[in-house]
Amino acid sequence: MRGDLLRAYFSRRTLVSLYNLFFTISRTLLTSFPLSLIMPNSNDGGADSESESVPLLDLSKPSSPISFPIKSLQYLKSRSYFDSFHFQFNRSTVPLRRDLPNNRPRVLVCHDMKGGYVEDKWVQGCENDAGYAIWHWYLMDVFVYFSHSLVTLPPPCWTNTAHRHGVKIMKVFTFLCVYGNVKKVLGTFITEWDEGKAACKEMLATKESAQMYAERLSELATSLGFDGWLINIENEIDKEQIPNLMEFVSHLTEVLHLSTPGSLVIWYDSVTVHGHLKWQDHLNEKNKPFFDLCDGIFMNYTWKESYPKLSAEVAGDRKYDVYMGIDVFGRGSFGGGQWTVNTALDLLKRNNVSAAIFAPGWVYETAQPPNFHTAQNKWWSLVEKSWGIVQTYPQALPFYSDFNQGFGNHVSLEGRQLSDAPWYNISCQSLQPLLEFKEDNTDIIQVTIDTRDASYNGGGNIVFKGRLKGDVYFTARLFKPLLQLSSSPITVSYSVKSDETCKLGLLLSFSSASHGTKSILVAPQEPIPRLDHMFLKCLVTSEQTVSEWTVHETSLVMDEHTLTEISAFCYRTENSTKASEYVALLGHISIKDHVQLLQQNFVSLPPASSWVIEAHNIELVPGNFGSKILRVKLEWKHKHLEDSGLPVYNVYAENVKSTGELRSRKVLEKPRSERVFLGISHVPAYYVSELVVDSDVKGVSFVVQPCGEDGLWRKLDDSPNLLVDLEGLS
């Protein structure tokens, strides 16, 4: 907590000076007095010390899957990470759908949230629905995950959702003297204090050692599915080791590009080519040699007004590879960060260089009013107004979104509630709508994403609430796609929950080189005639009621057109006699190619007979009041396809209480009252860590329900299942 407060008010340079003073005083104390006089007694109060009562986690043994950093060069060198129980759970399974643009400045975001590995460390999710999340992916190109550990490996939830939105993700590799920072998604390598300086000496001892550690980092990025590294060397480097440092940067860039095409290695502006820890704040002869060896440079955030232009001139044709740092906390940052972050962004945009936004978690960490959700939307609206939308999606079919933000207090499937427990798992975030934030909102309809009301799928929906009178209508931007369509029909479907007078349609905007622009309304019924001028035609949908939700569907052909916008269209039935209050919930949107519809049932979601599911690391231990706790690792694979991974698997369990049922009963045959939704996995494995079973339970049936990227899922009776016999385990 004290570290967080210091970070909020002091710059890195100030902290370096404070550290040097503190280190001198502490060294004097430690050499002048016995440790017993200045260190607390571990037995004070008669209690065991914390280190004794909380043993270190053995990463090789089964436990709830977590994401964790690598804290020593030895662990990195030995490749021990790949032997941990948690490795297979930490792989990202969502491929990046595009490369970085080379025709415009870019936006890099470094999350730096409370030191990293908070709620997001729980790979299978946790129960804190108030954890930190980002959903404005359409405003960034690169995402960097940061912590203060030697090698920061981004939790797969960030990589999965960033890639889903077209954002690269990176980690930071940092040698740090005092204070560290590091969509593609990048990771972090960081060394701090004297221990960090010693690590630098070891890593850069020879050209061969520098190459070896570069290859270890490249292997980690490729194996875990993220997109590169931010290298942050924030301590002095012996001058004779500078050639090896440059070899490290060069070799890492080369081998990473070979193993992961489109990957990034970005240098942080800290140590100079002479080995001095001296932030330059702009591109010059002291840091450009590192810039020339990799894919870009993240400039320190204490730059002056003239520095972006100077940096662009030095970079020449590579000016978009210069990322000028902006500290959202405002510590010495041009424009002051916080609610005036757009001051720096506007200047960078005018000078045609890229931006590196550091610590947008400021909104969350400082509890900006009135609440996190509103404050987050308000802050990111500043970025949009300054920089504009940089991500357009969807760009390919199928397209599906249920507006899930990666947290909530329930989970639903086709309108049926699977769980009413709070949860947090950013991997579950679907493509996020581009809702516009208006601080003094005077619109007749308020548009918000809601996680409290019932959902059609997942844990969220879009709520349209306000007043509509007579023939008044309301539109709201949802998505900005770039979908080039062919002569094959497309099917558009969406789900709505409302009363019979509140109608909700989708307004689709198209462009064509030969036919110009046009709009088509997809709606449950024709709106009033006076609105006909708004669109080319109205396609009336077919309807199907599913658990209080109405699913609307229609098909159309728009050959040689590009779908450029999807908007909500709110209106009331003609001659409605009810009050003007309008409330409608949008549960999902799906767009599929007709050919894909014909193929999806078997190809995308193979039946149960095509899968093999196994149980490993089974453990049954005593629980409370005569119950038992089952722990087991489930793994599954397709019998015939080597690469059979799907985006999502729902995992269920059902108790079996008699020996006869163990022998003869089909899994999930009625009665099904004891079936329990356990959770969601994004890899073909799931660890059941604390399943409480009563003493009379003889076995547990596990069912793994495959789900496709198009929002479809296998029926439970046709999903892979496994019966675990508990008799003889205890």
XYZ file of C-alpha atoms in Angstrom:
730
model
C 0.000 0.000 0.000
C 2.796 2.436 0.883
C 4.488 1.636 -2.413
C 1.286 2.461 -4.280
C 1.043 5.832 -2.499
C 4.659 6.666 -3.305
C 4.116 5.803 -6.951
C 1.190 8.177 -7.115
C 3.223 11.263 -6.131
C 6.894 10.755 -6.971
C 8.691 10.380 -10.269
C 11.181 7.603 -10.934
C 14.134 9.980 -10.669
C 12.996 11.076 -7.206
C 12.656 7.454 -6.137
C 16.156 6.659 -7.403
C 17.588 9.386 -5.170
C 15.507 8.236 -2.183
C 16.627 4.666 -2.730
C 20.312 5.596 -2.785
C 19.915 7.522 0.496
C 17.916 4.710 2.100
C 20.413 2.084 0.982
C 23.353 4.006 2.496
C 21.571 4.409 5.855
C 20.321 0.820 5.992
C 23.757 -0.603 5.172
C 25.241 1.433 8.049
C 22.573 0.153 10.451
C 22.961 -3.466 9.421
C 26.711 -3.392 9.902
C 26.570 -1.534 13.240
C 23.835 -3.362 15.201
C 22.840 -6.973 15.820
C 19.880 -8.065 13.676
C 17.915 -8.947 16.825
C 17.764 -5.260 17.765
C 16.291 -4.010 14.498
C 14.266 -6.999 13.204
C 10.931 -8.172 14.750
C 10.963 -11.418 16.703
C 9.300 -14.160 14.668
C 7.799 -15.583 17.873
C 6.278 -12.353 19.177
C 2.827 -12.975 20.616
C 3.380 -16.720 20.675
C 2.313 -17.092 17.047
C 4.205 -18.872 14.331
C 5.947 -16.681 11.810
C 4.189 -15.981 8.527
C 6.825 -17.906 6.601
C 6.126 -20.962 8.729
C 2.336 -20.758 8.596
C 2.161 -19.951 4.856
C 4.473 -22.364 3.009
C 5.733 -21.493 -0.456
C 3.660 -22.923 -3.302
C 5.211 -25.955 -4.965
C 4.604 -25.098 -8.615
C 5.174 -28.691 -9.728
C 2.226 -30.022 -7.710
C -1.489 -29.765 -8.598
C -3.325 -26.686 -7.327
C -5.736 -24.067 -8.649
C -4.030 -22.887 -11.859
C -2.316 -19.524 -11.475
C -0.210 -17.174 -13.549
C 3.109 -16.244 -11.999
C 6.341 -14.463 -12.943
C 9.851 -15.874 -13.164
C 11.959 -14.383 -10.378
C 15.478 -15.632 -11.044
C 17.863 -16.089 -13.949
C 18.449 -19.671 -12.835
C 14.741 -20.502 -13.179
C 14.745 -18.857 -16.607
C 17.913 -20.624 -17.709
C 16.800 -24.078 -16.532
C 13.438 -23.879 -18.363
C 11.796 -25.039 -15.127
C 8.665 -23.063 -15.992
C 7.707 -25.689 -18.570
C 7.790 -28.393 -15.872
C 5.291 -26.605 -13.631
C 1.765 -27.956 -13.185
C 0.432 -24.562 -14.296
C 2.180 -24.268 -17.669
C -0.511 -25.823 -19.864
C -3.214 -23.658 -18.278
C -1.284 -20.448 -19.059
C -1.213 -20.822 -22.840
C -3.250 -18.336 -24.811
C -5.619 -20.040 -27.247
C -6.901 -17.020 -29.207
C -4.737 -16.158 -32.234
C -4.004 -12.544 -33.093
C -6.173 -11.573 -36.046
C -4.032 -8.803 -37.560
C -0.612 -7.179 -37.647
C 0.295 -3.640 -36.593
C -0.604 -0.884 -39.041
C 2.394 0.748 -40.714
C 0.566 3.781 -42.088
C -0.352 5.644 -38.884
C 0.781 6.364 -35.309
C -0.150 3.672 -32.777
C -1.338 3.469 -29.195
C 0.510 1.250 -26.703
C -1.016 0.699 -23.251
C 1.034 -0.518 -20.271
C -1.405 -1.729 -17.623
C 0.794 -1.421 -14.457
C -2.053 -2.253 -12.069
C -1.058 -2.669 -8.398
C 2.100 -4.533 -9.369
C 0.268 -7.156 -11.435
C -1.020 -10.663 -10.667
C -4.067 -9.603 -8.667
C -7.440 -11.207 -9.523
C -6.131 -11.882 -13.014
C -3.625 -14.446 -11.732
C -6.402 -17.027 -11.280
C -6.413 -18.663 -14.712
C -9.821 -20.322 -14.278
C -11.264 -17.172 -12.734
C -12.127 -16.093 -9.194
C -15.155 -14.820 -7.279
C -14.262 -11.116 -7.073
C -16.464 -9.512 -9.728
C -14.981 -6.112 -8.791
C -11.525 -6.928 -10.223
C -9.794 -4.641 -12.706
C -10.646 -5.012 -16.392
C -10.256 -3.119 -19.646
C -12.899 -3.179 -22.385
C -11.805 -0.274 -24.630
C -9.620 -2.444 -26.856
C -10.747 -0.566 -29.958
C -8.593 2.374 -28.795
C -5.216 0.586 -28.655
C -2.785 -1.425 -30.782
C -0.363 -2.919 -28.236
C -0.884 -3.983 -24.608
C 2.010 -4.472 -22.168
C 1.603 -6.455 -18.935
C 3.797 -5.352 -16.036
C 4.954 -6.437 -12.602
C 8.109 -5.890 -10.530
C 9.417 -9.442 -11.032
C 12.353 -10.441 -13.218
C 10.268 -11.966 -16.026
C 6.614 -10.991 -16.130
C 4.488 -13.479 -18.041
C 1.063 -12.010 -18.868
C -1.862 -14.048 -17.530
C -3.579 -15.715 -20.511
C -6.815 -13.825 -19.848
C -5.184 -10.618 -21.091
C -3.681 -12.277 -24.155
C -6.928 -14.037 -25.058
C -9.133 -10.971 -24.932
C -6.531 -8.635 -26.462
C -6.033 -10.985 -29.417
C -9.795 -11.349 -29.812
C -9.926 -7.599 -30.384
C -6.849 -7.451 -32.653
C -4.443 -6.092 -30.026
C -0.881 -7.370 -29.618
C 0.212 -8.247 -26.077
C 3.759 -7.942 -24.736
C 5.688 -8.470 -21.539
C 8.459 -6.387 -20.071
C 12.038 -7.591 -19.647
C 13.473 -4.987 -17.286
C 16.687 -4.422 -15.405
C 15.599 -1.858 -12.850
C 17.490 0.238 -10.368
C 14.467 1.470 -8.476
C 11.080 1.627 -10.097
C 9.935 -0.597 -12.942
C 7.609 -0.282 -15.848
C 7.281 -1.893 -18.626
C -2.983 -5.129 -29.385
C -0.127 -7.119 -29.326
C 0.519 -8.269 -25.815
C 4.046 -7.897 -24.470
C 5.694 -9.181 -21.308
C 8.204 -7.767 -18.826
C 11.777 -8.617 -17.816
C 12.883 -6.580 -14.799
C 15.822 -6.460 -12.378
C 15.921 -4.141 -9.367
C 18.402 -2.918 -6.785
C 21.819 -4.520 -6.332
C 20.336 -7.964 -6.948
C 19.229 -6.756 -10.355
C 22.605 -5.320 -11.219
C 24.163 -8.669 -10.363
C 21.688 -10.367 -12.677
C 22.764 -8.024 -15.473
C 26.388 -8.964 -14.949
C 25.522 -12.662 -15.162
C 23.263 -12.402 -18.186
C 25.672 -10.207 -20.130
C 28.848 -11.986 -19.039
C 29.498 -13.270 -22.560
C 28.008 -12.968 -26.013
C 26.857 -16.589 -25.710
C 25.081 -16.018 -22.390
C 23.293 -12.958 -23.798
C 22.100 -15.044 -26.747
C 20.997 -17.907 -24.508
C 18.798 -15.696 -22.318
C 17.346 -14.049 -25.427
C 16.401 -17.496 -26.717
C 14.753 -18.375 -23.384
C 12.557 -15.280 -23.603
C 11.666 -16.012 -27.214
C 10.692 -19.566 -26.283
C 8.409 -18.351 -23.510
C 6.590 -15.889 -25.767
C 6.103 -18.474 -28.509
C 4.991 -21.253 -26.136
C 2.513 -19.096 -24.205
C 1.153 -17.274 -27.243
C 1.936 -13.633 -26.492
C 3.611 -11.251 -28.891
C 6.914 -9.990 -27.555
C 8.861 -8.091 -24.932
C 9.439 -4.614 -23.614
C 13.074 -4.461 -22.489
C 13.619 -2.122 -19.552
C 17.207 -1.835 -18.333
C 17.010 0.600 -15.420
C 20.398 0.229 -13.784
C 23.948 1.077 -14.726
C 25.645 -1.350 -17.123
C 29.403 -1.835 -17.165
C 30.693 -0.229 -20.349
C 32.516 -3.377 -21.419
C 29.183 -5.276 -21.356
C 27.339 -2.850 -23.656
C 28.251 -4.905 -26.781
C 26.686 -7.968 -25.142
C 23.599 -5.962 -24.208
C 23.244 -4.908 -27.829
C 23.728 -8.523 -28.887
C 20.973 -9.518 -26.473
C 18.546 -6.997 -28.008
C 19.496 -7.888 -31.560
C 19.378 -11.654 -31.026
C 16.054 -11.536 -29.156
C 14.519 -9.531 -32.008
C 15.869 -11.914 -34.623
C 14.893 -15.217 -33.019
C 11.488 -13.930 -31.893
C 10.659 -12.742 -35.409
C 11.573 -16.184 -36.734
C 9.498 -18.126 -34.185
C 6.578 -15.664 -33.990
C 6.102 -13.617 -37.175
C 4.770 -10.157 -36.382
C 6.179 -10.171 -32.846
C 7.625 -7.054 -31.225
C 10.697 -6.198 -29.181
C 10.546 -2.659 -27.773
C 13.366 -0.880 -25.932
C 12.640 1.353 -22.940
C 14.395 4.731 -22.723
C 16.545 4.319 -19.614
C 20.156 3.152 -19.832
C 22.223 4.790 -22.569
C 24.610 3.284 -25.079
C 27.401 4.322 -22.676
C 25.880 2.275 -19.833
C 24.601 5.248 -17.825
C 21.154 5.198 -16.231
C 19.990 8.478 -17.701
C 16.532 8.861 -19.225
C 16.705 10.894 -22.427
C 12.956 11.548 -22.930
C 13.484 11.734 -26.701
C 15.235 9.773 -29.424
C 18.871 10.779 -29.831
C 22.375 9.397 -30.359
C 22.463 7.981 -26.806
C 19.506 5.582 -27.229
C 19.033 5.277 -30.996
C 21.578 2.406 -31.339
C 19.154 0.234 -29.305
C 16.174 1.523 -31.316
C 17.968 0.466 -34.511
C 18.239 -3.128 -33.264
C 14.569 -3.753 -32.433
C 10.993 -2.817 -33.323
C 10.524 0.385 -31.356
C 11.320 2.516 -28.328
C 9.133 3.442 -25.346
C 10.265 6.961 -24.387
C 10.313 7.943 -20.729
C 7.298 10.090 -19.848
C 9.021 13.308 -18.601
C 9.495 14.702 -22.113
C 9.182 18.363 -23.092
C 6.791 19.843 -25.631
C 9.388 19.910 -28.422
C 10.591 16.312 -27.916
C 7.976 14.441 -30.001
C 8.875 16.469 -33.089
C 12.604 16.024 -32.436
C 12.151 12.273 -31.998
C 10.151 11.998 -35.230
C 12.919 13.792 -37.117
C 15.601 11.462 -35.723
C 13.498 8.339 -36.433
C 12.800 9.306 -40.038
C 10.757 6.611 -41.796
C 10.379 4.791 -38.451
C 8.649 7.634 -36.606
C 5.623 5.412 -35.844
C 7.989 3.090 -33.922
C 8.632 5.867 -31.394
C 6.173 5.520 -28.480
C 6.191 8.665 -26.323
C 5.358 7.775 -22.714
C 2.391 9.313 -20.861
C 2.019 8.567 -17.139
C -1.682 8.576 -16.271
C -0.795 9.265 -12.615
C 0.754 12.489 -13.934
C 4.177 12.141 -12.323
C 6.161 14.687 -14.359
C 4.220 13.773 -17.488
C 3.471 16.430 -20.098
C -0.078 17.708 -19.643
C -0.444 16.201 -16.166
C -2.049 12.862 -17.081
C -5.206 11.929 -15.175
C -8.247 13.807 -16.567
C -6.067 15.928 -18.860
C -4.305 13.009 -20.555
C -5.682 14.229 -23.882
C -3.304 17.235 -23.729
C -0.313 14.962 -24.352
C -2.219 12.746 -26.782
C -3.236 15.704 -28.930
C 0.368 16.886 -29.155
C 1.642 13.428 -30.125
C -1.054 13.059 -32.775
C -0.083 16.430 -34.310
C 3.576 15.370 -34.418
C 2.751 12.010 -36.001
C 4.447 9.754 -33.426
C 2.988 6.911 -31.391
C 1.757 7.060 -27.791
C 2.580 4.806 -24.829
C -0.056 5.195 -22.109
C 1.337 4.071 -18.762
C -0.911 2.965 -15.854
C -4.514 3.555 -16.995
C -5.392 1.590 -13.851
C -5.129 4.985 -12.116
C -8.906 5.222 -12.484
C -9.317 1.972 -10.526
C -6.497 2.412 -8.002
C -7.603 5.893 -6.953
C -11.325 5.034 -6.937
C -12.375 7.839 -9.238
C -16.041 8.800 -8.722
C -18.832 7.987 -9.127
C -17.857 4.333 -9.729
C -15.231 2.410 -11.661
C -17.418 1.509 -14.629
C -18.532 5.096 -15.273
C -15.127 6.649 -14.543
C -13.396 4.131 -16.812
C -15.736 4.925 -19.709
C -15.257 8.651 -19.127
C -11.442 8.424 -19.051
C -11.195 6.327 -22.209
C -13.552 8.733 -23.975
C -10.712 11.274 -23.695
C -8.469 8.877 -25.614
C -11.121 8.367 -28.291
C -11.740 12.087 -28.739
C -8.010 12.710 -29.107
C -6.835 9.695 -31.060
C -9.972 8.217 -32.617
C -10.922 4.554 -33.067
C -7.899 2.438 -34.064
C -9.517 -1.020 -34.116
C -12.408 -1.944 -36.412
C -14.149 -5.249 -35.831
C -15.439 -7.661 -36.875
C -13.377 -8.087 -40.044
C -14.285 -11.715 -40.731
C -17.214 -14.078 -40.238
C -18.567 -15.599 -38.124
C -19.162 -12.628 -35.830
C -20.595 -13.111 -32.354
C -20.811 -10.979 -29.212
C -22.832 -11.322 -26.026
C -21.210 -8.156 -24.582
C -19.586 -10.107 -21.734
C -16.992 -7.867 -20.039
C -15.205 -10.677 -18.205
C -16.962 -10.321 -14.849
C -20.465 -10.469 -13.406
C -22.713 -12.023 -10.795
C -24.297 -14.780 -12.852
C -23.631 -17.023 -15.866
C -26.324 -17.862 -18.410
C -26.583 -20.087 -21.462
C -29.405 -19.474 -23.941
C -31.371 -17.590 -21.318
C -31.017 -20.287 -18.636
C -29.010 -19.359 -15.562
C -26.150 -21.759 -14.868
C -24.779 -19.948 -11.820
C -25.754 -17.055 -9.567
C -22.287 -16.637 -8.031
C -20.082 -13.562 -8.659
C -17.131 -14.233 -10.951
C -14.143 -12.635 -12.720
C -12.378 -14.081 -15.769
C -11.256 -11.647 -18.481
C -10.709 -14.551 -20.897
C -14.505 -14.708 -21.161
C -14.734 -11.179 -22.540
C -16.457 -11.197 -25.921
C -16.028 -8.564 -28.614
C -16.843 -5.290 -26.903
C -19.280 -2.765 -28.371
C -18.043 0.739 -29.131
C -20.542 2.533 -26.923
C -20.199 6.319 -26.912
C -19.724 8.036 -23.548
C -21.554 11.306 -22.959
C -20.836 12.956 -19.623
C -23.886 15.251 -19.631
C -26.101 12.715 -21.314
C -29.369 14.262 -22.414
C -30.282 11.440 -24.784
C -33.824 10.144 -24.496
C -32.391 6.625 -24.115
C -29.449 5.717 -21.852
C -27.263 2.876 -23.163
C -25.184 0.836 -20.711
C -23.637 -2.607 -20.355
C -25.232 -4.366 -17.405
C -24.018 -7.390 -15.434
C -26.886 -7.513 -12.924
C -29.968 -8.270 -15.000
C -30.452 -11.692 -16.547
C -28.339 -12.416 -19.622
C -29.002 -14.431 -22.731
C -25.462 -15.791 -22.770
C -22.531 -15.235 -20.418
C -22.899 -12.545 -17.780
C -23.795 -9.280 -19.491
C -26.183 -7.473 -21.835
C -26.797 -4.000 -23.231
C -29.647 -2.099 -21.580
C -31.575 0.620 -23.428
C -33.636 2.608 -20.946
C -35.471 5.912 -21.183
C -38.562 7.388 -22.835
C -39.843 7.199 -26.395
C -43.050 8.945 -27.380
C -45.113 8.297 -30.479
C -43.037 7.970 -33.644
C -39.742 9.024 -32.040
C -36.822 6.630 -32.595
C -33.308 6.348 -31.154
C -30.086 4.899 -32.585
C -26.842 3.930 -30.810
C -23.509 2.843 -32.274
C -22.584 -0.738 -31.381
C -19.804 -1.918 -33.713
C -17.614 -0.526 -36.500
C -16.925 -3.584 -38.660
C -15.014 -3.869 -41.895
C -16.750 -6.905 -43.386
C -16.429 -7.417 -47.122
C -19.397 -9.485 -48.259
C -19.798 -11.847 -51.214
C -22.725 -13.333 -53.086
C -23.231 -15.869 -50.311
C -26.205 -15.007 -48.042
C -25.477 -13.926 -44.483
C -27.710 -14.691 -41.513
C -28.158 -12.022 -38.845
C -29.604 -12.948 -35.458
C -29.957 -11.176 -32.128
C -31.818 -11.665 -28.837
C -34.037 -9.139 -27.056
C -35.896 -9.028 -23.752
C -38.643 -6.365 -23.595
C -42.397 -5.908 -23.460
C -44.547 -6.013 -26.596
C -44.434 -2.251 -27.226
C -40.663 -1.677 -26.932
C -39.080 -2.758 -30.207
C -35.359 -3.139 -30.854
C -33.838 -3.624 -34.299
C -30.369 -3.493 -35.864
C -29.477 -0.798 -38.381
C -26.783 -2.107 -40.737
C -24.748 0.386 -42.772
C -23.040 -0.685 -46.010
C -20.674 0.939 -48.476
C -19.814 0.034 -52.044
C -17.524 1.558 -54.653
C -20.248 1.288 -57.289
C -23.410 1.717 -55.207
C -22.376 4.267 -52.552
C -23.684 3.933 -48.990
C -26.980 2.472 -47.807
C -28.629 1.206 -44.641
C -30.889 -1.772 -44.001
C -33.020 -2.155 -40.896
C -33.360 -5.616 -39.387
C -36.357 -5.467 -37.048
C -39.224 -7.526 -35.579
C -41.778 -5.495 -37.555
C -42.026 -2.537 -39.903
C -41.606 0.784 -38.089
C -43.929 3.643 -38.923
C -43.882 4.752 -42.580
C -42.382 8.203 -41.953
C -39.048 6.553 -41.027
C -38.676 4.811 -44.389
C -36.246 7.488 -45.627
C -33.660 6.295 -43.107
C -32.937 2.992 -44.804
C -33.079 1.189 -48.109
C -35.499 -1.411 -46.783
C -36.633 -3.178 -43.648
C -36.113 -6.915 -43.265
C -38.714 -8.335 -40.876
C -37.238 -11.073 -38.718
C -38.549 -14.468 -37.790
C -38.954 -14.964 -34.049
C -38.286 -17.707 -31.528
C -38.886 -17.415 -27.803
C -36.170 -18.842 -25.551
C -36.480 -18.465 -21.766
C -38.136 -15.009 -21.809
C -35.817 -13.888 -24.612
C -36.940 -13.409 -28.202
C -34.384 -14.433 -30.824
C -34.777 -12.527 -34.107
C -33.251 -13.817 -37.347
C -33.152 -12.901 -41.017
C -30.975 -13.467 -44.088
C -29.762 -11.083 -46.783
C -27.342 -10.844 -49.701
C -25.144 -7.760 -50.121
C -22.704 -8.791 -52.820
C -19.712 -6.458 -53.323
C -20.660 -4.394 -50.271
C -18.752 -3.764 -47.052
C -20.563 -3.722 -43.703
C -19.229 -0.611 -41.952
C -21.468 -0.054 -38.907
C -23.939 -1.900 -36.690
C -26.280 0.279 -34.631
C -29.185 -0.384 -32.327
C -32.536 1.030 -33.488
C -35.061 1.643 -30.692
C -38.703 2.411 -31.492
C -42.233 1.723 -30.291
C -45.137 0.017 -31.981
C -47.403 2.280 -33.970
C -50.396 3.661 -32.050
C -49.016 2.324 -28.758
C -51.337 3.231 -25.887
C -48.812 2.449 -23.135
C -46.734 5.034 -21.274
C -43.630 6.365 -22.977
C -41.193 4.440 -20.775
C -38.851 2.323 -22.895
C -36.769 -0.620 -21.625
C -35.125 -3.261 -23.788
C -32.215 -5.651 -23.214
C -29.987 -6.778 -26.083
C -28.540 -10.216 -25.294
C -26.331 -11.029 -28.286
C -25.616 -10.362 -31.958
C -24.525 -13.013 -34.445
C -23.673 -12.761 -38.149
C -22.787 -15.890 -40.108
C -22.129 -16.812 -43.685
C -24.714 -19.224 -45.092
C -22.005 -21.727 -46.040
C -20.705 -21.654 -42.465
C -24.198 -22.376 -41.176
C -24.342 -25.554 -43.252
C -20.977 -26.777 -41.956
C -20.967 -25.679 -38.315
C -22.789 -28.509 -36.531
C -20.255 -31.289 -37.088
C -17.062 -29.576 -38.178
C -16.827 -26.834 -35.558
C -18.296 -28.784 -32.625
C -17.452 -32.494 -32.868
C -19.844 -34.876 -31.016
C -19.024 -36.722 -27.793
C -17.873 -39.829 -29.665
C -15.032 -37.803 -31.207
C -13.442 -36.928 -27.866
C -11.289 -38.647 -25.268
C -11.549 -37.292 -21.711
C -9.303 -38.412 -18.850
C -8.882 -37.738 -15.133
C -5.464 -37.228 -13.519
C -4.095 -36.251 -10.109
C -7.226 -37.543 -8.350
C -7.327 -36.784 -4.631
C -10.169 -37.265 -2.120
C -9.634 -35.659 1.302
C -11.863 -35.229 4.380
C -14.071 -32.124 4.506
C -16.384 -30.636 7.128
C -19.338 -32.434 8.757
C -18.557 -35.785 7.199
C -18.218 -34.491 3.635
C -15.249 -35.019 1.348
C -13.345 -32.758 -1.025
C -12.509 -34.015 -4.507
C -9.554 -32.649 -6.448
C -8.938 -33.797 -9.997
C -7.409 -32.608 -13.232
C -9.545 -33.199 -16.322
C -7.952 -33.326 -19.771
C -9.559 -33.924 -23.143
C -8.597 -34.125 -26.809
C -10.082 -34.990 -30.164
C -9.474 -38.584 -31.288
C -8.518 -37.730 -34.848
C -7.585 -34.044 -35.027
C -4.182 -32.985 -33.714
C -5.258 -29.355 -33.348
C -8.791 -29.657 -31.970
C -8.813 -26.679 -29.646
C -11.998 -24.658 -29.296
C -12.366 -21.181 -27.777
C -14.417 -22.219 -24.739
C -15.433 -25.298 -22.759
C -18.123 -25.293 -20.064
C -17.439 -27.832 -17.293
C -20.181 -29.488 -15.204
C -20.331 -32.095 -12.454
C -23.098 -34.375 -11.204
C -23.104 -36.571 -8.106
C -23.825 -40.289 -8.407
C -25.106 -41.813 -5.172
C -25.600 -45.506 -5.796
C -23.463 -48.362 -7.055
C -26.122 -49.221 -9.612
C -25.937 -45.760 -11.097
C -22.177 -46.100 -11.416
C -22.648 -49.191 -13.578
C -25.649 -48.455 -15.712
C -26.853 -44.889 -15.669
C -26.075 -42.650 -18.614
C -24.345 -39.452 -17.582
C -26.789 -36.579 -17.058
C -29.923 -38.690 -17.538
C -32.841 -37.417 -15.490
C -33.105 -36.467 -12.710
C -30.551 -33.676 -13.230
C -31.209 -31.617 -10.130
C -27.690 -32.188 -8.788
C -25.841 -31.092 -11.922
C -23.462 -28.241 -11.048
C -21.807 -25.739 -13.347
C -18.139 -25.684 -12.270
C -16.616 -23.127 -14.576
C -15.135 -22.294 -17.966
C -11.861 -23.334 -19.533
C -10.065 -21.893 -22.544
C -7.617 -24.800 -22.857
C -8.459 -28.520 -23.132
C -7.941 -29.029 -19.400
C -9.628 -28.027 -16.149
C -8.533 -28.454 -12.547
C -11.294 -29.160 -10.029
C -9.735 -27.909 -6.809
C -12.436 -27.951 -4.135
C -15.506 -29.983 -5.126
C -17.407 -30.815 -1.924
C -19.221 -34.183 -2.074
C -21.460 -35.729 0.570
C -20.458 -38.934 2.311
C -23.043 -40.982 0.391
C -21.760 -39.952 -3.045
C -20.207 -42.907 -4.876
C -18.924 -41.094 -7.943
C -18.940 -37.829 -9.874
C -19.852 -37.442 -13.555
C -17.979 -34.657 -15.326
C -19.248 -33.206 -18.593
C -17.224 -30.920 -20.868
C -19.419 -28.848 -23.197
C -17.572 -27.572 -26.304
C -18.500 -24.048 -27.428
C -17.641 -22.384 -30.738
C -16.490 -18.868 -31.558
C -19.844 -18.316 -33.280
C -21.779 -18.651 -29.999
C -22.946 -22.217 -30.569
C -22.472 -25.114 -28.150
C -22.980 -28.860 -28.022
C -26.013 -30.201 -26.216
C -24.965 -31.713 -22.892
C -26.146 -35.188 -23.867
C -23.779 -35.070 -26.831
C -20.792 -33.606 -24.987
C -17.754 -35.595 -23.801
C -18.171 -36.968 -20.301
C -16.286 -38.981 -17.720
C -17.393 -40.840 -14.601
C -14.928 -40.742 -11.692
C -15.530 -43.581 -9.226
C -14.832 -42.385 -5.671
C -15.031 -45.792 -3.996
C -11.633 -46.949 -2.873
C -10.075 -43.460 -3.062
C -10.473 -42.464 0.577
